[in-house]
mmCIF file of C-alpha atoms in Angstrom:
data_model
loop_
_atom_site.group_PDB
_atom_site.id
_atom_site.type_symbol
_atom_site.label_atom_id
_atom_site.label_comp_id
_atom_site.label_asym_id
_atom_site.label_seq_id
_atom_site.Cartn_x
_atom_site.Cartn_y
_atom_site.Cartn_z
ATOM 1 C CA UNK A 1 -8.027 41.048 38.833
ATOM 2 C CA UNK A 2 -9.406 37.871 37.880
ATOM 3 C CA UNK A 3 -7.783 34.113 38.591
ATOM 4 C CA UNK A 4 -6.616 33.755 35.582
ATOM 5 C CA UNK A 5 -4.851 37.072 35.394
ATOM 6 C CA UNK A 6 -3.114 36.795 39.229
ATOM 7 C CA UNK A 7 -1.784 33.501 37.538
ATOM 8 C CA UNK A 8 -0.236 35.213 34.517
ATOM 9 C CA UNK A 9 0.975 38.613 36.972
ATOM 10 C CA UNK A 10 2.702 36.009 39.399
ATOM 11 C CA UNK A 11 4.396 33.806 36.002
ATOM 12 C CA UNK A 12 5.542 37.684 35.359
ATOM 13 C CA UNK A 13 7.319 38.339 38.410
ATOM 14 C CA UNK A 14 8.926 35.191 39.197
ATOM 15 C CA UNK A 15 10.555 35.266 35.742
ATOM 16 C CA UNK A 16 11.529 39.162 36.570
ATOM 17 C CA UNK A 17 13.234 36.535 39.947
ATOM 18 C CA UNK A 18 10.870 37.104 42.592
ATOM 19 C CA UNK A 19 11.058 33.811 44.246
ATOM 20 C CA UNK A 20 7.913 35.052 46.602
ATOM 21 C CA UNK A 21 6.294 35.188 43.553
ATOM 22 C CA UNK A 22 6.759 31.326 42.849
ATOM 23 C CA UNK A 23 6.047 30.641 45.970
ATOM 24 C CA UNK A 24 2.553 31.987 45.567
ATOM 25 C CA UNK A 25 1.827 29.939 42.999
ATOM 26 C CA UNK A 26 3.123 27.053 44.222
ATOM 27 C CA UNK A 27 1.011 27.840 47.560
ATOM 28 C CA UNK A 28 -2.137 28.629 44.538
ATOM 29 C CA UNK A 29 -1.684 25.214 43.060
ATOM 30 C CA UNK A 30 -0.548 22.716 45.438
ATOM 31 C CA UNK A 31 -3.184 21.071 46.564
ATOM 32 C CA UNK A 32 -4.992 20.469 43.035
ATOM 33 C CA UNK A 33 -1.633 19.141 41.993
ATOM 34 C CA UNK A 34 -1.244 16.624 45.435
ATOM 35 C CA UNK A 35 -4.442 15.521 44.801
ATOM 36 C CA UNK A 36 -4.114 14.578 41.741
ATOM 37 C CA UNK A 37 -0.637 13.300 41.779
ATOM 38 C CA UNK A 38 -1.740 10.838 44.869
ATOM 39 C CA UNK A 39 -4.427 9.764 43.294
ATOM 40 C CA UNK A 40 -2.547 8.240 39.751
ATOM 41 C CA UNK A 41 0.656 7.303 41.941
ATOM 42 C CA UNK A 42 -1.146 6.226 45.103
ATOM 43 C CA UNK A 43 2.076 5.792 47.037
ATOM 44 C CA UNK A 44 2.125 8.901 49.331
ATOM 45 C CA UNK A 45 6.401 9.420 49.957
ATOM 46 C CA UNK A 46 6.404 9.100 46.195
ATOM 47 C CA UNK A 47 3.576 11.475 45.527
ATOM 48 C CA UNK A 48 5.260 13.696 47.688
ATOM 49 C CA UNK A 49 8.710 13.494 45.763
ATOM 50 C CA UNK A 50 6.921 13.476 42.109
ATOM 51 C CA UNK A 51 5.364 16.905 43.210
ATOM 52 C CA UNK A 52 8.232 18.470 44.332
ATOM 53 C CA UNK A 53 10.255 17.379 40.904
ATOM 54 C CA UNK A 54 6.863 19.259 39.137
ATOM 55 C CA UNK A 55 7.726 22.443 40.774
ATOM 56 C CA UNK A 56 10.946 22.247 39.995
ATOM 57 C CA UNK A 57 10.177 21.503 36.773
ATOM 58 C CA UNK A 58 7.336 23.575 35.966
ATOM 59 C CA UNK A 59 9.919 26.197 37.319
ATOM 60 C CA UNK A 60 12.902 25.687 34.764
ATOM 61 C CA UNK A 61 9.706 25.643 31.841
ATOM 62 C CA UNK A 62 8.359 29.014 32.581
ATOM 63 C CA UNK A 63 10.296 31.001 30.260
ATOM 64 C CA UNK A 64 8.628 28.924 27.845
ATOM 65 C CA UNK A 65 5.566 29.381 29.219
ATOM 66 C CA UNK A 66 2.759 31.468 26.597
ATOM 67 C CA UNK A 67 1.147 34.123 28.629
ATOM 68 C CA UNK A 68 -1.655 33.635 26.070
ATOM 69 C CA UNK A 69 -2.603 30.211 27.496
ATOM 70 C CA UNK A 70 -3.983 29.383 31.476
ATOM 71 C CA UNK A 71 -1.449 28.823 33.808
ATOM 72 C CA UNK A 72 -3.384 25.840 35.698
ATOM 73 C CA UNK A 73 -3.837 23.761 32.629
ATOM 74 C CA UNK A 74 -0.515 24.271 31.591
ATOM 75 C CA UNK A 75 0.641 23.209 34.878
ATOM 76 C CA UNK A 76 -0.955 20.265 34.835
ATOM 77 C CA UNK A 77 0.291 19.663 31.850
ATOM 78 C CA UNK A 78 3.406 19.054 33.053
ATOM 79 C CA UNK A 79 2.013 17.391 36.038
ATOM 80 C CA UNK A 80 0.441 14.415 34.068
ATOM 81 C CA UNK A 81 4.023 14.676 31.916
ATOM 82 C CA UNK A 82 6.609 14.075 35.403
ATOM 83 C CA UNK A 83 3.166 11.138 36.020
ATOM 84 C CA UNK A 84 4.111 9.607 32.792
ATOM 85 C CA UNK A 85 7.855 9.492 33.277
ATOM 86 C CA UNK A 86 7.331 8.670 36.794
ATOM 87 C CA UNK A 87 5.704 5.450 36.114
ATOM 88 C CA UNK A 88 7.865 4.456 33.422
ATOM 89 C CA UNK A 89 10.822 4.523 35.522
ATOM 90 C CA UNK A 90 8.970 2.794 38.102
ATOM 91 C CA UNK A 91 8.030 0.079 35.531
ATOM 92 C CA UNK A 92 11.565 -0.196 34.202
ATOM 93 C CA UNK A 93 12.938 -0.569 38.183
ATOM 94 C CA UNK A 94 10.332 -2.942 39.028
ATOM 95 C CA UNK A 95 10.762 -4.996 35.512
ATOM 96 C CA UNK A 96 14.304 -5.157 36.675
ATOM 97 C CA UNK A 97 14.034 -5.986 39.779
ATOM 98 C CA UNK A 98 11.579 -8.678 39.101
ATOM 99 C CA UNK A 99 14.207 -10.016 36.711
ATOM 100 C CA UNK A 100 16.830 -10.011 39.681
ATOM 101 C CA UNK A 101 14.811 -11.578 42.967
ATOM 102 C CA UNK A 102 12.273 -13.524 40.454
ATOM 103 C CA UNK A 103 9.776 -13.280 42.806
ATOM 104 C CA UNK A 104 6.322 -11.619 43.573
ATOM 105 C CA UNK A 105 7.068 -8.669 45.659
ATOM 106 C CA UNK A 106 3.240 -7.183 45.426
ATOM 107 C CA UNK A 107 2.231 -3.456 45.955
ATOM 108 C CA UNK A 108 0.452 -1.591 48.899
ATOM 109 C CA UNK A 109 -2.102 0.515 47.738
ATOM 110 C CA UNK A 110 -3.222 3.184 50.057
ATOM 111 C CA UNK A 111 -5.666 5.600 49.783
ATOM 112 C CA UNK A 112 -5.887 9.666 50.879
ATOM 113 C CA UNK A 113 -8.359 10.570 52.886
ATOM 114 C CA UNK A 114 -10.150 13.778 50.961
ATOM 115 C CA UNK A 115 -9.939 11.492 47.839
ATOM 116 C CA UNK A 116 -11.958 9.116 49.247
ATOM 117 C CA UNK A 117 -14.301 11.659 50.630
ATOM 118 C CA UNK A 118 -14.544 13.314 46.796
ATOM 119 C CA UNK A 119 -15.182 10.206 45.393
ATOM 120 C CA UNK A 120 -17.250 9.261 48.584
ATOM 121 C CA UNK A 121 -17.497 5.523 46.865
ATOM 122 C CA UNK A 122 -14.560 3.107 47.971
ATOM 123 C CA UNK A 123 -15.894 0.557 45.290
ATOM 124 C CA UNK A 124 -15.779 3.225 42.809
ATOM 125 C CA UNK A 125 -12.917 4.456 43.786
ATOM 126 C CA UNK A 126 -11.156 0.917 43.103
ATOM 127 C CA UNK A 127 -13.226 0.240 39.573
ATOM 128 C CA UNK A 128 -11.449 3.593 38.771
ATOM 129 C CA UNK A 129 -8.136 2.421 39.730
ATOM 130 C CA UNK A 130 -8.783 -0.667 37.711
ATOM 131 C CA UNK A 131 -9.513 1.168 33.977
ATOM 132 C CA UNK A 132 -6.393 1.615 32.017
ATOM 133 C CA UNK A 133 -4.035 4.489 32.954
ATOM 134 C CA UNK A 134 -5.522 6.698 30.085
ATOM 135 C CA UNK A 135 -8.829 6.487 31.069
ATOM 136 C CA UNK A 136 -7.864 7.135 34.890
ATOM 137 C CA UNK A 137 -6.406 10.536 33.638
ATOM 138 C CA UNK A 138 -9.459 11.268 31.575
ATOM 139 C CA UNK A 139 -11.680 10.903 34.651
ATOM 140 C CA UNK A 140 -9.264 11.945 37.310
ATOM 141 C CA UNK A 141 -8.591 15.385 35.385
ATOM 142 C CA UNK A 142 -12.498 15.695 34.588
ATOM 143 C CA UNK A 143 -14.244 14.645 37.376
ATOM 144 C CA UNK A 144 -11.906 14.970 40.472
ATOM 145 C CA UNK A 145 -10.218 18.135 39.129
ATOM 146 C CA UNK A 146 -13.008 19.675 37.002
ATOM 147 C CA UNK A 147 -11.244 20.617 33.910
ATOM 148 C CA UNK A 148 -13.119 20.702 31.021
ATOM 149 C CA UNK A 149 -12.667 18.754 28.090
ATOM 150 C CA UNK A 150 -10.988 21.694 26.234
ATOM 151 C CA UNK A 151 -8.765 21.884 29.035
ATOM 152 C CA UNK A 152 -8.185 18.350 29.178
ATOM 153 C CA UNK A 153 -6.993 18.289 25.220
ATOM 154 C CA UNK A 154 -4.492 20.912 25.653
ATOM 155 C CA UNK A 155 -2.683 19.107 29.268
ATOM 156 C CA UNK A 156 -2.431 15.526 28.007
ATOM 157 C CA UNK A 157 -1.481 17.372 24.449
ATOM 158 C CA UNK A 158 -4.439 14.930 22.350
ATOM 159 C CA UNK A 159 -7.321 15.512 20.394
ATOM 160 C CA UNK A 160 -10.586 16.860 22.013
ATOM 161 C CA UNK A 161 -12.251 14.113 20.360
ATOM 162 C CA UNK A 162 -9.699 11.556 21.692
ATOM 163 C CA UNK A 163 -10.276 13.065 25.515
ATOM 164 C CA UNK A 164 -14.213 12.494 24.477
ATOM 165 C CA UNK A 165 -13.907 9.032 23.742
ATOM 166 C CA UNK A 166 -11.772 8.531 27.207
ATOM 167 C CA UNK A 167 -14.357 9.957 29.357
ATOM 168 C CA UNK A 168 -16.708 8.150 27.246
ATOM 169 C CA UNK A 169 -14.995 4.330 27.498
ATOM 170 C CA UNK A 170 -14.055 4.902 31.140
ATOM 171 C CA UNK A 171 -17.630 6.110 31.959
ATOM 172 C CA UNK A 172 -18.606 2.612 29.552
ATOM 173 C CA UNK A 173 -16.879 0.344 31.822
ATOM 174 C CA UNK A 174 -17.872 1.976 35.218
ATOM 175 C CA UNK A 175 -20.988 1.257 34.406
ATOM 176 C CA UNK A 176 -20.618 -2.122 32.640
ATOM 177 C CA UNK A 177 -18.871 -3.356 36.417
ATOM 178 C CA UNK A 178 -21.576 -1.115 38.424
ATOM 179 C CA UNK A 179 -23.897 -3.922 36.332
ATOM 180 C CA UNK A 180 -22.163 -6.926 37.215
ATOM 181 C CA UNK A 181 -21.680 -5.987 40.739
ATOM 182 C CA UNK A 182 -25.410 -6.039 41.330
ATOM 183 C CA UNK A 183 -26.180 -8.774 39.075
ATOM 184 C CA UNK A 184 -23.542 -11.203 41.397
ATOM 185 C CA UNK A 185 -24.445 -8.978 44.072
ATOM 186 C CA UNK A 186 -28.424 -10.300 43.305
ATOM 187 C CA UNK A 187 -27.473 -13.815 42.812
ATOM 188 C CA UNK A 188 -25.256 -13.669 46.515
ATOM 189 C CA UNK A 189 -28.905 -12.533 48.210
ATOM 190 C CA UNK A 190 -30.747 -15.332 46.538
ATOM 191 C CA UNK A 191 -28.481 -18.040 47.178
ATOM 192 C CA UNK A 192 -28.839 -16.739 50.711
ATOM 193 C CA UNK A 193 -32.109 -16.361 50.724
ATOM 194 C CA UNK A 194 -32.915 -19.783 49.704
ATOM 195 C CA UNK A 195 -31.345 -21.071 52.437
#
């Protein structure tokens, strides 16, 4: 039995109600969907929350679910959906409560360790947090996940070509600040230098 097919045979039997069943695939799934959940949200307690509300919610969805289609992109479909809602709440909350304290109340960004070591480039790492949203799903989903483009279309629900042009502009601008680092980088050693 292939991946693919344990996927669909587990859907099948947790819709029949066997909750062990679900539990499999949650215990399938988890990690791909941590990962990728901590690395868009960052915050870990609310990474944590956001992927149990997926479960749940990928849960409540799978009568819906086509048996036709790959369970793991569909999953992340909703995955990169409960992202999206996430963050607008979180925008709404902190718009608001911005409007009540009127003052700067800043955000701690921390890191997961096995991200880090996938990425194995902290300055990378924070030029990716840096692109648009968009483009840090394009690359997260590509590049830390490994879906392919194909794959990529059908979870965020867009165009292939649209998913192309993400990879594509995100991959642009990576490389655009990879150029200015060195070039300030150079002018830093010479200054030195000449000293």
């Amino acid at each position: 039995m292939s991946e693919a097919e344990k996927y669909i045979k587990l859907v099948e039997l947790t819709r029949a109600g066997d909750y062990e069943a679900y539990g499999e695939l949650y215990e399938l799934t988890v990690m791909d969907v941590y990962r990728t959940v901590r690395f868009l949200i960052r915050d870990s307690s609310d990474a944590e929350d956001l992927v149990q509300e997926i479960y749940i919610q990928a849960y409540r969805s799978l009568e819906r679910f086509d048996s036709e289609r790959a369970f793991r992109p569909w999953l992340m479909g909703v995955t990169m959906r409960q992202v999206r809602s996430y963050r607008r709440r979180r925008l709404t909350q902190f718009r608001f409560s911005k409007r009540m304290e009127k003052s700067d109340t800043g955000l701690e960004y921390d890191f997961s360790g096995d991200l880090i070591n996938k990425l194995a480039n902290r300055p990378l790492l924070e030029q990716v947090h840096r692109l648009p949203y968009k483009l840090q799903q394009a690359i997260t989903l590509h590049y830390l996940n490994e879906y392919t483009q194909e794959e990529i279309s059908c979870i965020l629900d867009i165009p292939l070509g649209t998913v192309k042009s993400r990879i594509h502009a995100a991959l642009s601008k990576l490389r655009q600040n990879q150029k200015l680092d060195l070039c300030i980088r150079g002018k830093v050693e010479d200054l030195h230098e000449s000293r």
